[in-house]
Short mmCIF file of C-alpha atoms in Angstrom, two decimals:
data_model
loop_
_atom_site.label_atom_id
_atom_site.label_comp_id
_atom_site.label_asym_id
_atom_site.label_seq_id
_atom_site.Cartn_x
_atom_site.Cartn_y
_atom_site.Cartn_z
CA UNK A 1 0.00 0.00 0.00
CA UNK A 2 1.16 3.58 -0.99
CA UNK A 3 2.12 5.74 2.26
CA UNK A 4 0.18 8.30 2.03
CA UNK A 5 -2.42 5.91 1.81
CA UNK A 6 -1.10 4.28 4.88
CA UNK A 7 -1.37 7.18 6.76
CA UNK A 8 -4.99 8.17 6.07
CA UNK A 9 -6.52 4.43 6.75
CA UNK A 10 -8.86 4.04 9.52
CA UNK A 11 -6.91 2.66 12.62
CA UNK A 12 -8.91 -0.58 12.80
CA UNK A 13 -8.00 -1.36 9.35
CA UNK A 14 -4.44 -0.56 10.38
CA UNK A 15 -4.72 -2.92 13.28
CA UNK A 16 -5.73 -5.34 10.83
CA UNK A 17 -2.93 -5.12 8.40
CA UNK A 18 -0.22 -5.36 11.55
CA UNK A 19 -2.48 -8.84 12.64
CA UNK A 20 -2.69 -10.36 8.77
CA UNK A 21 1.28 -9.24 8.72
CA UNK A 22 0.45 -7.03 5.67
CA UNK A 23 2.50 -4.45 7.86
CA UNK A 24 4.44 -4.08 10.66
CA UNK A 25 4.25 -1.59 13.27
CA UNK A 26 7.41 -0.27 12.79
CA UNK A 27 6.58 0.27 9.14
CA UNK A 28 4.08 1.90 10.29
CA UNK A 29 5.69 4.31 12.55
CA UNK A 30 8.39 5.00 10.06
CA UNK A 31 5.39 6.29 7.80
CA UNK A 32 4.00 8.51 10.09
CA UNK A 33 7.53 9.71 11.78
CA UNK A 34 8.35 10.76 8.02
CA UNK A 35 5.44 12.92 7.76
CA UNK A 36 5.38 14.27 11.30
CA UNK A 37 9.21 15.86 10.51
CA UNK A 38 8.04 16.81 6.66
CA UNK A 39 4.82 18.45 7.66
CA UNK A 40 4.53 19.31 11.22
CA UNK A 41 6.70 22.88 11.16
CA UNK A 42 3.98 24.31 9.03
CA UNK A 43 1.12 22.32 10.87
CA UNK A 44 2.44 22.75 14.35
CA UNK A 45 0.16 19.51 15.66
CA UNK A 46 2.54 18.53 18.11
CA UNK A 47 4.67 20.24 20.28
CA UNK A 48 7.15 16.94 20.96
CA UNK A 49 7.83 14.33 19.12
CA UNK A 50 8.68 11.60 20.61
CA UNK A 51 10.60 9.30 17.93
CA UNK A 52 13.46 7.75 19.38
CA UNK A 53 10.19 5.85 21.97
CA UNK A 54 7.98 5.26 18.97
CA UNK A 55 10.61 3.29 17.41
CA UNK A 56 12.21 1.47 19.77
CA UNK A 57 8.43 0.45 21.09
CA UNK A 58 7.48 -0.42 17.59
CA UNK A 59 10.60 -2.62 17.08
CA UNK A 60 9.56 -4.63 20.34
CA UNK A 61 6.17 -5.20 19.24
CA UNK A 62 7.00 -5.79 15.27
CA UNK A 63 9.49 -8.54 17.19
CA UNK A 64 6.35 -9.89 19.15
CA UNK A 65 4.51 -10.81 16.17
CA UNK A 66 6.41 -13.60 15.12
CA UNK A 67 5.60 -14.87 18.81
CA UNK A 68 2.46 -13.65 19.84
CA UNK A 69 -1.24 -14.69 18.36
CA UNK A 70 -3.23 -13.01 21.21
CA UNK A 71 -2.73 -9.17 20.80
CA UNK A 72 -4.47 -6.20 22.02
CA UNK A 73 -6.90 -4.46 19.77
CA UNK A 74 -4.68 -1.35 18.46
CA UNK A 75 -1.54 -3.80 18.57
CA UNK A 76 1.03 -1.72 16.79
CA UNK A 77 -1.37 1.59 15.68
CA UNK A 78 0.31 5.12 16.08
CA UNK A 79 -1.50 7.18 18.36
CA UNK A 80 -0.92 10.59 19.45
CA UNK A 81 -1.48 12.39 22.94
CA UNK A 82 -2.16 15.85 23.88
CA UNK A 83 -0.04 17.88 25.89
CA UNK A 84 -2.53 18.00 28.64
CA UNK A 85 -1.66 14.52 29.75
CA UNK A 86 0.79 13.15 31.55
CA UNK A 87 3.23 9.95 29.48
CA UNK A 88 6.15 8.82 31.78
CA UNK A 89 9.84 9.64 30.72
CA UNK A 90 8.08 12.20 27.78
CA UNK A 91 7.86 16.48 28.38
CA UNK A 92 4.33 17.84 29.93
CA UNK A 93 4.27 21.04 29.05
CA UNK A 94 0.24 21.87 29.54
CA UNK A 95 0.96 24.55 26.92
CA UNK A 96 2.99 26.93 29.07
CA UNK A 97 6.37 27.75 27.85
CA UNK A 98 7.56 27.32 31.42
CA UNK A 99 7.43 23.59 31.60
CA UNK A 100 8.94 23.16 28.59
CA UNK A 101 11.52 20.68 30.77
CA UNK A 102 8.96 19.09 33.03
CA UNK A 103 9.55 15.75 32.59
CA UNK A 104 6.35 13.81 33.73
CA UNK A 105 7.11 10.60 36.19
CA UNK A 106 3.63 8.77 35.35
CA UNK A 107 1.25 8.04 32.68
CA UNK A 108 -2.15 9.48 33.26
CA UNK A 109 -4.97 6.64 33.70
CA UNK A 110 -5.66 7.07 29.92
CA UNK A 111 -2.87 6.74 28.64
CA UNK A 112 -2.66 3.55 31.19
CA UNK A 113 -4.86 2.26 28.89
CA UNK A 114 -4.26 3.13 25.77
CA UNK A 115 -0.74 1.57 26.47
CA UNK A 116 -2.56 -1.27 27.21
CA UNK A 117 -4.33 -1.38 24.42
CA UNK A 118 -1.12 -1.67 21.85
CA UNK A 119 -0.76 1.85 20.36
CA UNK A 120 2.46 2.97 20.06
CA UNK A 121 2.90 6.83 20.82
CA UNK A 122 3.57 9.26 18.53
CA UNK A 123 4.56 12.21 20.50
CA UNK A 124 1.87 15.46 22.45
CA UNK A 125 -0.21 17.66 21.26
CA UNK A 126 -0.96 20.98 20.87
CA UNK A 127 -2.61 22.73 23.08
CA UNK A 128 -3.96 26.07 24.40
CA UNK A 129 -2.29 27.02 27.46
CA UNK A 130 -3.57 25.14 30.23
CA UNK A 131 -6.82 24.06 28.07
CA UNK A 132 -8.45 27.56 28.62
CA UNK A 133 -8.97 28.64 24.62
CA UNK A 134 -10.55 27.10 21.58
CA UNK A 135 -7.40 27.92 19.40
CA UNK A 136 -3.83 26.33 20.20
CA UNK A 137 -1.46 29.28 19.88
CA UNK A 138 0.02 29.56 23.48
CA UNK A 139 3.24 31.42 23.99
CA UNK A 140 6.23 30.27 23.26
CA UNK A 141 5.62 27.52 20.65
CA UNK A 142 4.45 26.93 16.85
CA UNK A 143 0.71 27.91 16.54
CA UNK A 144 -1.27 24.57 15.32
CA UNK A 145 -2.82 25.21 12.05
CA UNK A 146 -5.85 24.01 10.25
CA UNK A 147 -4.83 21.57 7.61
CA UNK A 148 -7.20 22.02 5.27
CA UNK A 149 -6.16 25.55 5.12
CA UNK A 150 -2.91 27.14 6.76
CA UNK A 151 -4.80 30.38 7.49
CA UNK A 152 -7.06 29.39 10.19
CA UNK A 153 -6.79 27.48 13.19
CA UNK A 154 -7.61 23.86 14.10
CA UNK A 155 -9.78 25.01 17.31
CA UNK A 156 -8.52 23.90 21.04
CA UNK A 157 -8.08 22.81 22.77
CA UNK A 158 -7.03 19.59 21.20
CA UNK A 159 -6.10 21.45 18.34
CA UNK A 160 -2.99 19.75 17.59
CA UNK A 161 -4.66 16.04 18.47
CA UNK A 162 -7.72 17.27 15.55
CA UNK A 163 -5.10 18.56 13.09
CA UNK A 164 -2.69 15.27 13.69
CA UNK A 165 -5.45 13.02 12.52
CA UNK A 166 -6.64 15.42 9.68
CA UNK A 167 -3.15 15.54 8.07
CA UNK A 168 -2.26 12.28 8.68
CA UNK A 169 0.21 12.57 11.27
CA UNK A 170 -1.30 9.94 13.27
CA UNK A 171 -3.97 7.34 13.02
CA UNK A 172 -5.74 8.97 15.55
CA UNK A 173 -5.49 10.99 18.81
CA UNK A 174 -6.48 11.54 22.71
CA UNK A 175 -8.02 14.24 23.49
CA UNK A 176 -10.04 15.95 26.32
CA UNK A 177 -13.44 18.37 26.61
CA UNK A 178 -14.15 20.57 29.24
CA UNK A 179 -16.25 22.84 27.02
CA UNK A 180 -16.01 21.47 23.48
CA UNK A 181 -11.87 21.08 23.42
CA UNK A 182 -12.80 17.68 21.66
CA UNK A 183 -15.83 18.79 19.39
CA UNK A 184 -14.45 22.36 18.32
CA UNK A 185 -11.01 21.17 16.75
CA UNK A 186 -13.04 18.08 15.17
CA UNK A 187 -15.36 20.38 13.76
CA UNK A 188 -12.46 22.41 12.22
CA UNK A 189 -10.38 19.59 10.85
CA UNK A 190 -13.38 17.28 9.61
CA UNK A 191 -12.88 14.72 11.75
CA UNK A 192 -14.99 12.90 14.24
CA UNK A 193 -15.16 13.56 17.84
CA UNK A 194 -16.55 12.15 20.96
CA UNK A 195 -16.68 13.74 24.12
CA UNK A 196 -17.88 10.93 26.78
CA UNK A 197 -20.58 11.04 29.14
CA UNK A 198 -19.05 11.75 32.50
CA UNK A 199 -18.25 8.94 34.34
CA UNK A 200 -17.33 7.19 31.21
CA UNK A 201 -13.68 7.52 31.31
CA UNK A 202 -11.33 7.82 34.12
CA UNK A 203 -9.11 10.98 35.21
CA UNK A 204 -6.86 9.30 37.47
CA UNK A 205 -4.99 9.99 38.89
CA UNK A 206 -7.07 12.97 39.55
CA UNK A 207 -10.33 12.59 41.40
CA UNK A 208 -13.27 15.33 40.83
CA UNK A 209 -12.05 18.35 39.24
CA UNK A 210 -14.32 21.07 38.78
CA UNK A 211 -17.47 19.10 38.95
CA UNK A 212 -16.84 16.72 36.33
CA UNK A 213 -17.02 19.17 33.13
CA UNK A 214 -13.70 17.66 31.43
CA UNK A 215 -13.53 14.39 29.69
CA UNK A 216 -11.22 12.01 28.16
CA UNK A 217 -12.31 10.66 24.33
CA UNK A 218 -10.89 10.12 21.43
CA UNK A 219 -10.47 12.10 17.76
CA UNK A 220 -10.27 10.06 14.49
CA UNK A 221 -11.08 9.48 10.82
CA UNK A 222 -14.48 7.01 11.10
CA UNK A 223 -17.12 6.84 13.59
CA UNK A 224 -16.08 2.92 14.01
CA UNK A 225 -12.52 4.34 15.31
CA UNK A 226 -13.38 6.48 18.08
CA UNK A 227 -16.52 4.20 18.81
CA UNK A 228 -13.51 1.11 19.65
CA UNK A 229 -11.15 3.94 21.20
CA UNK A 230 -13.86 4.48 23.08
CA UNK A 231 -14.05 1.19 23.86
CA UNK A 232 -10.50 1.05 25.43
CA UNK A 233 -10.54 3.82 27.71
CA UNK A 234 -13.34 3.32 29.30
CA UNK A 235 -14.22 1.56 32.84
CA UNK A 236 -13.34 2.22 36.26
CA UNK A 237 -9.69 3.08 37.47
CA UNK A 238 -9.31 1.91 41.04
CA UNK A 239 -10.66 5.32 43.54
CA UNK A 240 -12.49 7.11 40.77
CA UNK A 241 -15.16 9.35 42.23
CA UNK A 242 -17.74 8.64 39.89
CA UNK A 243 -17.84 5.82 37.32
CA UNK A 244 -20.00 4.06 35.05
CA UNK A 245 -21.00 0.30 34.13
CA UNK A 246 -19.10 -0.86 30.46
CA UNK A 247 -21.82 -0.58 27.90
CA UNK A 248 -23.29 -3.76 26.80
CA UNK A 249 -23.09 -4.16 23.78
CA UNK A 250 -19.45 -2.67 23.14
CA UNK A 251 -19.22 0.97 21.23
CA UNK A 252 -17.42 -0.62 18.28
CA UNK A 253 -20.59 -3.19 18.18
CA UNK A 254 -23.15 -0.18 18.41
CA UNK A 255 -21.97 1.22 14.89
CA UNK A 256 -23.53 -1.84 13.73
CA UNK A 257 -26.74 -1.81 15.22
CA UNK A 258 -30.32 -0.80 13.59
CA UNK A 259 -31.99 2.39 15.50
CA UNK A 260 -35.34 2.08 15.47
CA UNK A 261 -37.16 5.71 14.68
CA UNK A 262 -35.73 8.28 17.26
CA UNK A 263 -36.97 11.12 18.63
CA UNK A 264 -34.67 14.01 17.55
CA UNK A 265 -34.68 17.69 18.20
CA UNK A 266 -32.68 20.69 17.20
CA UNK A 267 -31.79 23.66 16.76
CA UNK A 268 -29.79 26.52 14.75
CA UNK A 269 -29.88 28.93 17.24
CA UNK A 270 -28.22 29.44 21.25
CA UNK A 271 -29.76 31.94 23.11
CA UNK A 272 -28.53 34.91 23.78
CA UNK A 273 -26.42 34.36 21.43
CA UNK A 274 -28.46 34.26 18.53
CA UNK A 275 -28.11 32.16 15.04
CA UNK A 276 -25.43 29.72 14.05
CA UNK A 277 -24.03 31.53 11.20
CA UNK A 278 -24.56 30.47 7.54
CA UNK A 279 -21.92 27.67 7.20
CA UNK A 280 -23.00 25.99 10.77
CA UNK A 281 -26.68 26.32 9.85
CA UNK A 282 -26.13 24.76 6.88
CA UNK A 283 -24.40 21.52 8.84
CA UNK A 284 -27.50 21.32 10.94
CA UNK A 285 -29.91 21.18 8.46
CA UNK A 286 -28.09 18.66 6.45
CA UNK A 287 -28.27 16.71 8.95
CA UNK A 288 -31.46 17.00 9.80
CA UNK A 289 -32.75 16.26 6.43
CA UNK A 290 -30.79 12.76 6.81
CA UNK A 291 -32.13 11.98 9.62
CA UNK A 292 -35.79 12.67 8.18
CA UNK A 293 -35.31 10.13 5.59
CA UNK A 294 -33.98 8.02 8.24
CA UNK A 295 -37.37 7.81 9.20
CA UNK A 296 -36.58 9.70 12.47
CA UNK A 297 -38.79 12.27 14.20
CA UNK A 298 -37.58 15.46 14.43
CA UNK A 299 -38.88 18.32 16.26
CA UNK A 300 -37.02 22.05 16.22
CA UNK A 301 -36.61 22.83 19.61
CA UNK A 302 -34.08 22.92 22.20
CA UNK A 303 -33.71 23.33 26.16
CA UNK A 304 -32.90 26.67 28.07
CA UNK A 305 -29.39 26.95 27.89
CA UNK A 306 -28.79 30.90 29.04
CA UNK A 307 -28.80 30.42 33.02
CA UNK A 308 -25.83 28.05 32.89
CA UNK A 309 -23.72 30.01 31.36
CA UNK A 310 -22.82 32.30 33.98
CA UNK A 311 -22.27 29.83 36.74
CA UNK A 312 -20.20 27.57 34.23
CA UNK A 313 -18.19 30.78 33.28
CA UNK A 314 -16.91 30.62 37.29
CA UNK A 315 -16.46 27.15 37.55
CA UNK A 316 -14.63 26.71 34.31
CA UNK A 317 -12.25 29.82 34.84
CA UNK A 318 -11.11 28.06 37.97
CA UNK A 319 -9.43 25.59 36.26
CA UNK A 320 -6.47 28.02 35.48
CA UNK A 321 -6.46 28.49 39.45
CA UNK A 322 -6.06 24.61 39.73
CA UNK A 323 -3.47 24.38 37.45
CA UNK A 324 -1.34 26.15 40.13
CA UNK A 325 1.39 28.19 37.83
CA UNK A 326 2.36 31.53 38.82
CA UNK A 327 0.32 34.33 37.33
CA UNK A 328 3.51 35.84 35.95
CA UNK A 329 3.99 32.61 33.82
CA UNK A 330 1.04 32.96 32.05
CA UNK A 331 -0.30 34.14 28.96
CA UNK A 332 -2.58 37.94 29.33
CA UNK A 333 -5.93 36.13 29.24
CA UNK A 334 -5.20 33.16 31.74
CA UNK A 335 -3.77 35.81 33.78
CA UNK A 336 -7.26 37.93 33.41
CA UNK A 337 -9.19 34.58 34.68
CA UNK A 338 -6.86 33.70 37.55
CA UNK A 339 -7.50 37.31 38.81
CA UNK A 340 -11.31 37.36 38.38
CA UNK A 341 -10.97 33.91 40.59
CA UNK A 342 -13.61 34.15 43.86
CA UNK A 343 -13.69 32.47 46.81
CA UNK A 344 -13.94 29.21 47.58
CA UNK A 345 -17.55 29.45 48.22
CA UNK A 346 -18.54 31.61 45.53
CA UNK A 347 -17.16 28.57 43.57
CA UNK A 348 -19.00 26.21 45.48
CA UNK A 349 -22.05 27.87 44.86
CA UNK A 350 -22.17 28.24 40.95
CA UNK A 351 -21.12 24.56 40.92
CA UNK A 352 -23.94 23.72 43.11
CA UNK A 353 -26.15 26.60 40.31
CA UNK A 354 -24.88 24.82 37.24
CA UNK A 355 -25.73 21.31 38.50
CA UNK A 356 -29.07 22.62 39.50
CA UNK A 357 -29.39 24.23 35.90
CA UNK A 358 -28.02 20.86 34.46
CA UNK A 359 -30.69 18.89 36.36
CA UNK A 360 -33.42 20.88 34.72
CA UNK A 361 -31.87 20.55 30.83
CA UNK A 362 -31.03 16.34 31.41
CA UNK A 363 -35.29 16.80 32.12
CA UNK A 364 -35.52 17.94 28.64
CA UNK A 365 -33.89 14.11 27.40
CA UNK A 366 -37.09 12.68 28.90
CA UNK A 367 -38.48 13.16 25.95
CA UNK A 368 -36.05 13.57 23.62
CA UNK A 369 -33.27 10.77 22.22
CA UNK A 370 -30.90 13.34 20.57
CA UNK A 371 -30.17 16.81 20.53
CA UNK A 372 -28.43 18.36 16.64
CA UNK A 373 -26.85 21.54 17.44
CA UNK A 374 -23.45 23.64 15.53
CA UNK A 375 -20.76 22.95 16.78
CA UNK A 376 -19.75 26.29 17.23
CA UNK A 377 -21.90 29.62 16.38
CA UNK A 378 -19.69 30.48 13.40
CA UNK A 379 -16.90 28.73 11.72
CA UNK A 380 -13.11 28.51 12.58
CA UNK A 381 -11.12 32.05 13.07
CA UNK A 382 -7.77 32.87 11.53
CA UNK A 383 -4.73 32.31 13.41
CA UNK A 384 -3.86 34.88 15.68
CA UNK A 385 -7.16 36.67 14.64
CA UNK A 386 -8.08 37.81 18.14
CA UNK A 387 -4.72 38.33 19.51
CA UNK A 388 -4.11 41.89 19.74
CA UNK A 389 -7.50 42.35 21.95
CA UNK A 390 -7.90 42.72 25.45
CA UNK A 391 -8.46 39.94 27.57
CA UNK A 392 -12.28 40.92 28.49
CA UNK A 393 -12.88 41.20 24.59
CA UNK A 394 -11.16 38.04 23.98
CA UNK A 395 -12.81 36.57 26.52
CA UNK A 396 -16.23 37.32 25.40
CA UNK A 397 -15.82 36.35 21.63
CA UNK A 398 -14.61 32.79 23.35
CA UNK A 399 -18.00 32.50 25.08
CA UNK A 400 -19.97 33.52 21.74
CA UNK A 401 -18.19 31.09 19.54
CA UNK A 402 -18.33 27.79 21.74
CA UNK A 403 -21.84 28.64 23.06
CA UNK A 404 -22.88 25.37 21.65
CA UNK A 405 -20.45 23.09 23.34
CA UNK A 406 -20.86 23.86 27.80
CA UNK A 407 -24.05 22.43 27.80
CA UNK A 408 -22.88 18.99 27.47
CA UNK A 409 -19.58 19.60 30.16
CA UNK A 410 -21.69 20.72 32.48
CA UNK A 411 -24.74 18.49 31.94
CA UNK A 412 -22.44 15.62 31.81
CA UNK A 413 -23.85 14.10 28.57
CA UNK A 414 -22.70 12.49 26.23
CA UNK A 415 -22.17 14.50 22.14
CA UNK A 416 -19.87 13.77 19.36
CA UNK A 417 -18.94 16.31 16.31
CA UNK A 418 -19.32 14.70 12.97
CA UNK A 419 -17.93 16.28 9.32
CA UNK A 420 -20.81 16.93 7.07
CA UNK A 421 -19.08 18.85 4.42
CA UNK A 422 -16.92 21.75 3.35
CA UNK A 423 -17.72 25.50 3.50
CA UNK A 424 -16.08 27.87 0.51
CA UNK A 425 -12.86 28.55 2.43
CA UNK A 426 -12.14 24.47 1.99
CA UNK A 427 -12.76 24.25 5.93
CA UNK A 428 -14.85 21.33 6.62
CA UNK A 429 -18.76 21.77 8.13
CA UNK A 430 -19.41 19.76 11.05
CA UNK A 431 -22.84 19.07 13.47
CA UNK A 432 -22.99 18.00 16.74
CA UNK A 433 -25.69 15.10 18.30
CA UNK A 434 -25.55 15.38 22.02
CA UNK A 435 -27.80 12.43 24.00
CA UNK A 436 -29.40 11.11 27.07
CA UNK A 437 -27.52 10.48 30.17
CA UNK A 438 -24.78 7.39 29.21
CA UNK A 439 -26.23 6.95 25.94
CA UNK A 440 -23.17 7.11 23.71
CA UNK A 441 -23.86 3.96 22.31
CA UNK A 442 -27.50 5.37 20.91
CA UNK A 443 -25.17 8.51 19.25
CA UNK A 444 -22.62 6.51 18.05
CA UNK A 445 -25.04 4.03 16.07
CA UNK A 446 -26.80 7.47 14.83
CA UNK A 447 -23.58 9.04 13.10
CA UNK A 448 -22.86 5.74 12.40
CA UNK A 449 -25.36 5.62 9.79
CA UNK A 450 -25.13 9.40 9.26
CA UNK A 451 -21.52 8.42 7.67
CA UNK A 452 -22.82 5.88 5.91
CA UNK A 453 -25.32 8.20 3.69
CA UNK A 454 -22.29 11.37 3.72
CA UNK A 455 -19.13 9.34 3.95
CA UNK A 456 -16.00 11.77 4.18
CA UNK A 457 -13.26 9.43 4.72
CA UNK A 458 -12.01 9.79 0.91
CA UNK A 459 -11.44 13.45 1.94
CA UNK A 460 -7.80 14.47 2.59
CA UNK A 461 -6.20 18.12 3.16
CA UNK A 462 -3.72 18.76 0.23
CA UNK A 463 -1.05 19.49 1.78
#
């Protein structure tokens, strides 16, 4: 198989190859280590790359195929991980120039499993500093860019873990969501993204952390990938605050299942904010108009959203506070939310508002199987388009954009982004389905045969 073909095949088929010995991992790793060093200084997906590991891991495990029949599921599959996360003996930098020689002494529970699970690691991802923005430009490093067009930026802030898998830099990618990091950057690379119910997937060795609102889950080329990523990470990690039961039947299993006619809402529009604009309208009511000949039943309508937005504004600006780095060491905007920072107890209290908000919009799933919203209110921005305003203006066009994304942090449900096409600028269209409490297995067989009526995986950035 050609290369570049190699790079842009769906990780199970990859996995497949590696077990029929059609290739080997480290064939595999040499393919994507070639186009990480060719393509990644314009791209700036990952901020280190972590080849001399990749190799010498994929040597191991191309050795323990002549010896092994029983392998993992993603025996020998490339995999990157964002910078957020912690990978023993490999640089943790959390997007702040600072760290740039913190050397982490642990792998994160994730990437505990995802170990386990036979990738081999590519290198991090870039990320906003400290997670905080929905573009990956921090300080101090190469600003990620949207492959499909240089200009503009892959989101955040897994906007180096979006763009890796986009450009074919890696067969697909970790990433986390504590207001749409997962959904926004697969929105603006064309990609598929799930952010997990909560509960789903562990955060050891962390324990609650701002009620919840930031999730593990993976970014990659088919719904059948991320649905068996999926797969892997979840389950309980020994002292998790909060867990749930493994889905029966598996994720990977649930993109084969028949839905019988669901009830499906949605919605262009997220007050205040107003409309979706024209390109993130139009994603919605594609995908609406598949779902009609689905035979689903589809309602326009969608649940208060406007008093969580406040209280999640507190909770989720206190995650630069948590993150513990000296003001000084941080970018103007991070600095602007550590110093708007409360007390303790006016941070109890909007956690305590936004989980009474929360309770009242899960009410609206009663009825409902599946929310269709944008992804974001317009599409992706321009790199460095916002960076010569102030903090509080900054700030504010942050809130606008994502306004789609909180409700399902602080909710704790479950949503994946999905491609559904490409706007004039080349930049891909994407719609988001967001469902009932732990129902990612419902979603996942939804844009599971949403791909199969608008497939996308022939689509590649040329690059």
């Amino acid at each position: 198989m050609d290369h570049n073909d190699l790079a842009f095949t769906p990780a199970l088929e990859l996995a497949e190859l590696i077990r029929l010995r059609a290739v080997s991992p480290l064939e595999l790793v040499e393919v994507y280590l070639e186009r990480i060093e060719r393509l990644n200084p314009q791209l700036g997906s990952y901020f280190t790359v972590t080849a001399d590991l990749a190799v010498a891991d994929a040597k191991i495990k191309t050795e323990l195929l002549t010896t092994t029949s029983e392998l993992p599921p993603f025996f020998g599959v490339p995999i990157s991980i964002k910078d957020l996360n912690a990978v023993a003996n490999v640089t943790c930098t959390y997007g702040n120039s600072a760290l740039l020689n913190n050397i982490a002494n642990y792998d994160d529970g994730v990437v505990t499993k995802i170990k386990q699970a036979g990738f081999i690691i590519l290198g991090k991802t870039a990320t906003s500093e400290l997670g905080s923005f929905p573009y990956s430009e921090p300080t101090g490093f190469t600003p990620a860019r949207n492959p499909w067009n240089l200009a503009y930026t892959p989101g955040g802030s897994s906007g180096g873990a979006a763009a890796s898998v986009a450009a074919g830099l890696s067969a697909i990618a970790q990433g986390s969501d504590g207001g749409g990091s997962i959904r926004g950057p697969a929105a603006c690379c064309g990609v598929v993204g799930i952010k997990p119910a909560k509960g789903r997937v562990t955060k050891a060795p962390v324990g609650e952390n701002l009620g919840g609102i930031a999730v593990d889950g993976p970014i990659a080329r088919t719904v059948a990938d991320a649905a068996a990523m999926l797969d892997v990470i979840s389950g309980y990690v020994t002292g998790d605050p909060y867990w749930l039961s493994d889905p029966q039947p598996s994720f990977l299993n649930a993109t084969e299942v028949k839905l019988n006619p669901l009830k499906i809402a949605f919605s262009t529009k997220i007050m205040p904010f107003g409309e979706a604009d024209i390109n993130c309208q139009q994603g919605v009511l594609k995908t609406v108009q598949l779902l009609e000949q689905f035979g689903h039943q589809i309602t326009e309508q969608y649940p208060d959203f406007s008093r969580l937005i406040e209280p999640f504004k507190v909770v989720w600006q206190a995650g630069v506070a948590v993150a513990g780095i000296p003001s000084a060491a941080l970018q103007p905007l991070n600095r602007w939310l550590l110093a708007k920072n409360g007390s303790v107890g006016e941070y109890l209290q909007a956690l305590a508002q936004m989980q009474i908000v929360s309770r009242q919009i899960v009410a609206f799933f009663d009825t409902i199987d599946v929310l269709v919203l944008p992804v974001y209110l317009h599409s992706p921005i321009c790199v460095g388009e916002w960076a010569d305003l102030s903090p509080e203006e900054t700030f504010a066009k942050i809130v606008h954009w994502v306004a789609p994304c909180p409700v399902a942090n602080a909710t704790g449900l479950p949503a994946i982004a999905l491609p559904m096409g490409f706007d004039n600028n080349g930049l891909p269209i994407s719609v988001q389905l967001i469902g009932k409490p732990a129902a990612e297995s419902t979603l996942i067989s939804l844009a599971a045969q949403l791909e199969a009526a608008n497939p996308w995986i022939q689509h590649r950035p040329a690059l």
